[in-house]
mmCIF file of C-alpha atoms in Angstrom:
data_model
loop_
_atom_site.group_PDB
_atom_site.id
_atom_site.type_symbol
_atom_site.label_atom_id
_atom_site.label_comp_id
_atom_site.label_asym_id
_atom_site.label_seq_id
_atom_site.Cartn_x
_atom_site.Cartn_y
_atom_site.Cartn_z
ATOM 1 C CA MET A 1 72.812 67.273 153.283
ATOM 2 C CA ASN A 2 70.465 65.881 150.547
ATOM 3 C CA HIS A 3 70.095 69.304 148.709
ATOM 4 C CA LEU A 4 73.718 69.721 148.837
ATOM 5 C CA PHE A 5 74.145 66.230 147.166
ATOM 6 C CA LEU A 6 71.595 67.110 144.844
ATOM 7 C CA LEU A 7 73.260 70.239 143.596
ATOM 8 C CA ILE A 8 76.796 68.704 143.250
ATOM 9 C CA LEU A 9 75.143 66.172 141.223
ATOM 10 C CA ILE A 10 73.374 68.668 139.214
ATOM 11 C CA ALA A 11 76.542 70.856 138.730
ATOM 12 C CA PHE A 12 78.251 67.532 137.579
ATOM 13 C CA VAL A 13 75.852 66.575 135.209
ATOM 14 C CA THR A 14 75.462 69.886 133.490
ATOM 15 C CA SER A 15 79.319 70.442 133.454
ATOM 16 C CA GLY A 16 79.883 66.918 131.627
ATOM 17 C CA THR A 17 77.134 67.512 129.185
ATOM 18 C CA CYS A 18 79.517 70.195 127.483
ATOM 19 C CA ALA A 19 81.797 67.292 126.377
ATOM 20 C CA PHE A 20 78.997 66.556 123.720
ATOM 21 C CA VAL A 21 78.814 70.032 122.309
ATOM 22 C CA PRO A 22 80.079 69.946 118.581
ATOM 23 C CA THR A 23 83.527 72.082 117.939
ATOM 24 C CA THR A 24 83.382 74.785 115.223
ATOM 25 C CA PRO A 25 84.298 73.279 111.613
ATOM 26 C CA SER A 26 87.413 75.462 111.239
ATOM 27 C CA PHE A 27 88.915 73.955 114.749
ATOM 28 C CA THR A 28 88.181 70.275 113.380
ATOM 29 C CA ARG A 29 89.890 71.018 110.134
ATOM 30 C CA ALA A 30 92.911 72.602 111.429
ATOM 31 C CA VAL A 31 93.254 69.841 114.025
ATOM 32 C CA ALA A 32 92.372 66.834 111.617
ATOM 33 C CA ARG A 33 94.782 68.500 108.635
ATOM 34 C CA ARG A 34 97.530 70.108 110.777
ATOM 35 C CA MET A 35 99.446 70.462 107.514
ATOM 36 C CA VAL A 36 101.864 73.479 108.469
ATOM 37 C CA ARG A 37 103.902 73.501 111.519
ATOM 38 C CA PHE A 38 105.749 76.098 113.327
ATOM 39 C CA ASP A 39 109.094 75.563 114.543
ATOM 40 C CA GLY A 40 109.180 78.403 117.034
ATOM 41 C CA GLU A 41 110.322 80.892 114.687
ATOM 42 C CA ARG A 42 108.559 80.420 111.517
ATOM 43 C CA TRP A 43 105.667 78.644 109.917
ATOM 44 C CA ILE A 44 107.251 75.847 107.522
ATOM 45 C CA PRO A 45 104.898 74.013 104.840
ATOM 46 C CA GLU A 46 104.747 70.338 105.164
ATOM 47 C CA THR A 47 103.620 69.648 101.851
ATOM 48 C CA ASP A 48 103.812 70.596 98.416
ATOM 49 C CA ASP A 49 100.350 71.789 98.458
ATOM 50 C CA GLU A 50 101.184 74.539 100.942
ATOM 51 C CA THR A 51 104.215 75.822 98.980
ATOM 52 C CA PRO A 52 103.954 78.883 96.954
ATOM 53 C CA ASP A 53 103.828 77.237 93.479
ATOM 54 C CA ALA A 54 100.240 75.531 94.960
ATOM 55 C CA GLY A 55 98.600 78.727 95.164
ATOM 56 C CA TYR A 56 97.768 81.488 92.569
ATOM 57 C CA SER A 57 100.318 83.790 91.258
ATOM 58 C CA ILE A 58 100.987 87.463 91.825
ATOM 59 C CA GLY A 59 98.688 88.189 88.748
ATOM 60 C CA GLY A 60 95.952 86.187 90.075
ATOM 61 C CA THR A 61 96.262 88.830 93.249
ATOM 62 C CA LEU A 62 96.342 91.890 90.796
ATOM 63 C CA LEU A 63 93.296 90.614 89.325
ATOM 64 C CA ARG A 64 91.499 89.679 92.310
ATOM 65 C CA PHE A 65 92.268 92.583 94.740
ATOM 66 C CA GLY A 66 94.306 95.207 93.101
ATOM 67 C CA PRO A 67 97.557 96.509 93.115
ATOM 68 C CA ILE A 68 98.193 97.004 96.870
ATOM 69 C CA PRO A 69 98.223 93.469 98.141
ATOM 70 C CA ALA A 70 100.368 92.613 94.845
ATOM 71 C CA ILE A 71 102.817 95.311 95.535
ATOM 72 C CA LYS A 72 103.007 94.039 99.262
ATOM 73 C CA ARG A 73 103.234 90.417 98.078
ATOM 74 C CA VAL A 74 106.438 91.598 95.710
ATOM 75 C CA PHE A 75 108.161 93.764 98.411
ATOM 76 C CA GLN A 76 107.204 91.720 101.679
ATOM 77 C CA SER A 77 107.255 88.154 100.390
ATOM 78 C CA ASP A 78 108.464 86.746 103.585
ATOM 79 C CA GLU A 79 105.963 88.525 105.714
ATOM 80 C CA TYR A 80 103.087 87.363 103.211
ATOM 81 C CA GLU A 81 104.357 83.649 102.949
ATOM 82 C CA GLN A 82 104.207 83.394 106.833
ATOM 83 C CA ALA A 83 100.573 85.119 106.791
ATOM 84 C CA VAL A 84 99.274 82.818 104.500
ATOM 85 C CA LEU A 85 100.853 79.521 106.190
ATOM 86 C CA LYS A 86 99.615 80.874 109.460
ATOM 87 C CA PHE A 87 96.000 81.508 108.281
ATOM 88 C CA MET A 88 96.142 77.862 106.692
ATOM 89 C CA TYR A 89 97.160 76.661 109.946
ATOM 90 C CA SER A 90 94.758 78.464 112.090
ATOM 91 C CA GLU A 91 91.622 77.840 109.745
ATOM 92 C CA GLY A 92 92.665 74.610 108.154
ATOM 93 C CA CYS A 93 91.910 76.040 104.907
ATOM 94 C CA ASP A 94 93.931 75.157 101.487
ATOM 95 C CA ARG A 95 96.570 77.563 100.091
ATOM 96 C CA ASN A 96 94.154 79.608 97.748
ATOM 97 C CA GLN A 97 91.600 80.250 100.405
ATOM 98 C CA ALA A 98 94.133 81.485 102.616
ATOM 99 C CA GLN A 99 96.223 83.637 100.009
ATOM 100 C CA GLY A 100 92.416 85.213 99.326
ATOM 101 C CA ASN A 101 92.002 86.038 102.761
ATOM 102 C CA MET A 102 95.364 87.434 103.172
ATOM 103 C CA ASP A 103 94.971 89.684 99.870
ATOM 104 C CA TYR A 104 91.735 90.746 100.936
ATOM 105 C CA TYR A 105 92.895 91.981 104.434
ATOM 106 C CA MET A 106 95.799 93.761 102.813
ATOM 107 C CA ARG A 107 93.461 95.362 100.546
ATOM 108 C CA ASN A 108 91.450 96.876 103.520
ATOM 109 C CA PRO A 109 91.841 95.349 106.892
ATOM 110 C CA ASN A 110 88.406 96.824 108.007
ATOM 111 C CA ASP A 111 86.169 95.117 105.392
ATOM 112 C CA TRP A 112 88.142 91.979 105.815
ATOM 113 C CA PHE A 113 87.180 92.047 109.460
ATOM 114 C CA ALA A 114 83.471 92.868 108.807
ATOM 115 C CA VAL A 115 83.267 90.444 106.290
ATOM 116 C CA ARG A 116 84.340 87.565 109.067
ATOM 117 C CA LEU A 117 82.097 88.733 111.328
ATOM 118 C CA LYS A 118 79.242 88.373 108.789
ATOM 119 C CA GLU A 119 80.599 84.863 107.918
ATOM 120 C CA GLU A 120 80.593 84.098 111.829
ATOM 121 C CA LYS A 121 76.939 85.476 112.178
ATOM 122 C CA SER A 122 75.679 83.798 109.110
ATOM 123 C CA GLY A 123 77.754 80.679 108.932
ATOM 124 C CA VAL A 124 78.420 81.496 104.919
ATOM 125 C CA LYS A 125 81.916 81.731 103.956
ATOM 126 C CA LYS A 126 82.838 84.291 101.383
ATOM 127 C CA ASP A 127 84.669 82.997 98.207
ATOM 128 C CA PHE A 128 87.826 85.060 97.819
ATOM 129 C CA VAL A 129 89.228 82.717 95.320
ATOM 130 C CA SER A 130 87.155 82.676 92.263
ATOM 131 C CA ILE A 131 87.285 85.628 89.539
ATOM 132 C CA ASP A 132 84.052 87.009 88.293
ATOM 133 C CA ALA A 133 84.634 87.208 84.466
ATOM 134 C CA VAL A 134 82.242 89.906 83.937
ATOM 135 C CA LYS A 135 83.324 92.013 86.620
ATOM 136 C CA THR A 136 86.838 91.819 85.386
ATOM 137 C CA ALA A 137 85.867 92.552 81.884
ATOM 138 C CA LEU A 138 83.999 95.514 82.935
ATOM 139 C CA THR A 139 86.882 96.701 84.770
ATOM 140 C CA LEU A 140 89.474 96.064 82.207
ATOM 141 C CA VAL A 141 87.198 98.033 79.898
ATOM 142 C CA TRP A 142 86.892 101.000 82.084
ATOM 143 C CA GLY A 143 90.660 100.939 82.805
ATOM 144 C CA VAL A 144 91.225 101.213 79.045
ATOM 145 C CA LEU A 145 88.877 104.023 78.343
ATOM 146 C CA VAL A 146 90.235 106.362 81.610
ATOM 147 C CA LEU A 147 94.043 105.349 80.219
ATOM 148 C CA VAL A 148 92.949 106.566 76.180
ATOM 149 C CA ILE A 149 91.394 109.615 77.801
ATOM 150 C CA GLY A 150 93.897 110.391 79.956
ATOM 151 C CA ALA A 151 96.531 109.863 77.293
ATOM 152 C CA LYS A 152 95.082 111.875 74.728
ATOM 153 C CA LEU A 153 94.702 114.504 77.404
ATOM 154 C CA ALA A 154 98.167 114.444 78.236
ATOM 155 C CA PHE A 155 98.863 114.596 74.515
ATOM 156 C CA GLN A 156 96.991 117.625 74.022
ATOM 157 C CA ILE A 157 98.286 119.461 76.711
ATOM 158 C CA ALA A 158 101.980 118.730 75.755
ATOM 159 C CA SER A 159 101.642 120.018 72.039
ATOM 160 C CA GLY A 160 99.824 122.572 73.191
ATOM 161 C CA GLU A 161 96.621 121.764 71.471
ATOM 162 C CA LEU A 162 94.796 122.462 74.849
ATOM 163 C CA ASP A 163 95.732 124.897 77.697
ATOM 164 C CA LEU A 164 94.230 123.189 80.758
ATOM 165 C CA PHE A 165 95.433 126.237 83.055
ATOM 166 C CA TYR A 166 93.509 128.621 80.915
ATOM 167 C CA ILE A 167 90.228 126.098 80.810
ATOM 168 C CA LEU A 168 90.395 125.657 84.750
ATOM 169 C CA LEU A 169 90.308 129.650 84.912
ATOM 170 C CA GLY A 170 87.180 129.630 82.548
ATOM 171 C CA ARG A 171 89.568 131.897 80.105
ATOM 172 C CA SER A 172 89.682 131.456 76.270
ATOM 173 C CA HIS A 173 93.441 130.283 75.014
ATOM 174 C CA GLN A 174 93.672 133.632 73.468
ATOM 175 C CA TRP A 175 93.704 135.110 77.017
ATOM 176 C CA ASP A 176 97.195 135.966 78.331
ATOM 177 C CA PHE A 177 97.596 135.936 82.132
ATOM 178 C CA LEU A 178 100.672 137.811 82.531
ATOM 179 C CA THR A 179 99.788 140.800 80.507
ATOM 180 C CA GLY A 180 96.082 140.772 80.923
ATOM 181 C CA LYS A 181 95.387 141.079 77.379
ATOM 182 C CA GLY A 182 93.089 138.611 74.951
ATOM 183 C CA ASP A 183 89.536 137.652 74.742
ATOM 184 C CA GLN A 184 87.612 136.289 77.524
ATOM 185 C CA MET A 185 85.116 133.377 77.420
ATOM 186 C CA PHE A 186 82.642 135.598 79.690
#
């Protein structure tokens, strides 16, 4: 009988100590803030800090994550807004952090999930909101160079200065493919 009493006492004491285990920070923030509410069908912002105007613009989405999330944000705006509000509620974060996560998710869901797993393991949150000025400048320079070279090639092909078909086949411009006459490069 004493052993049974001792086992019950140990089970009671050890189960009661779980009440003193700290909760996760995201759960604590979500419970403490309760900014966004769900009315059974839609997520509804409670304050001005939760409205779309409080976050960054579509241009910010384009600069941070490229055209795919920006296009989805334009053409599926209601779904995007609901996803951001739901993320704000579940993570207890602000509008910009929720937008950054949703934009990164729309860009590549697999990468976003991998980042989330890494965050859980390390405890360090990735910053999806800040824009790296150097990276942005290099991307813009690279994009301009590609556009200039592409436009020049397109102009030369359209004007007849460059015959891409013959170049790809390894033949000179004087080679006539239909008649089989002309100078070959090899």
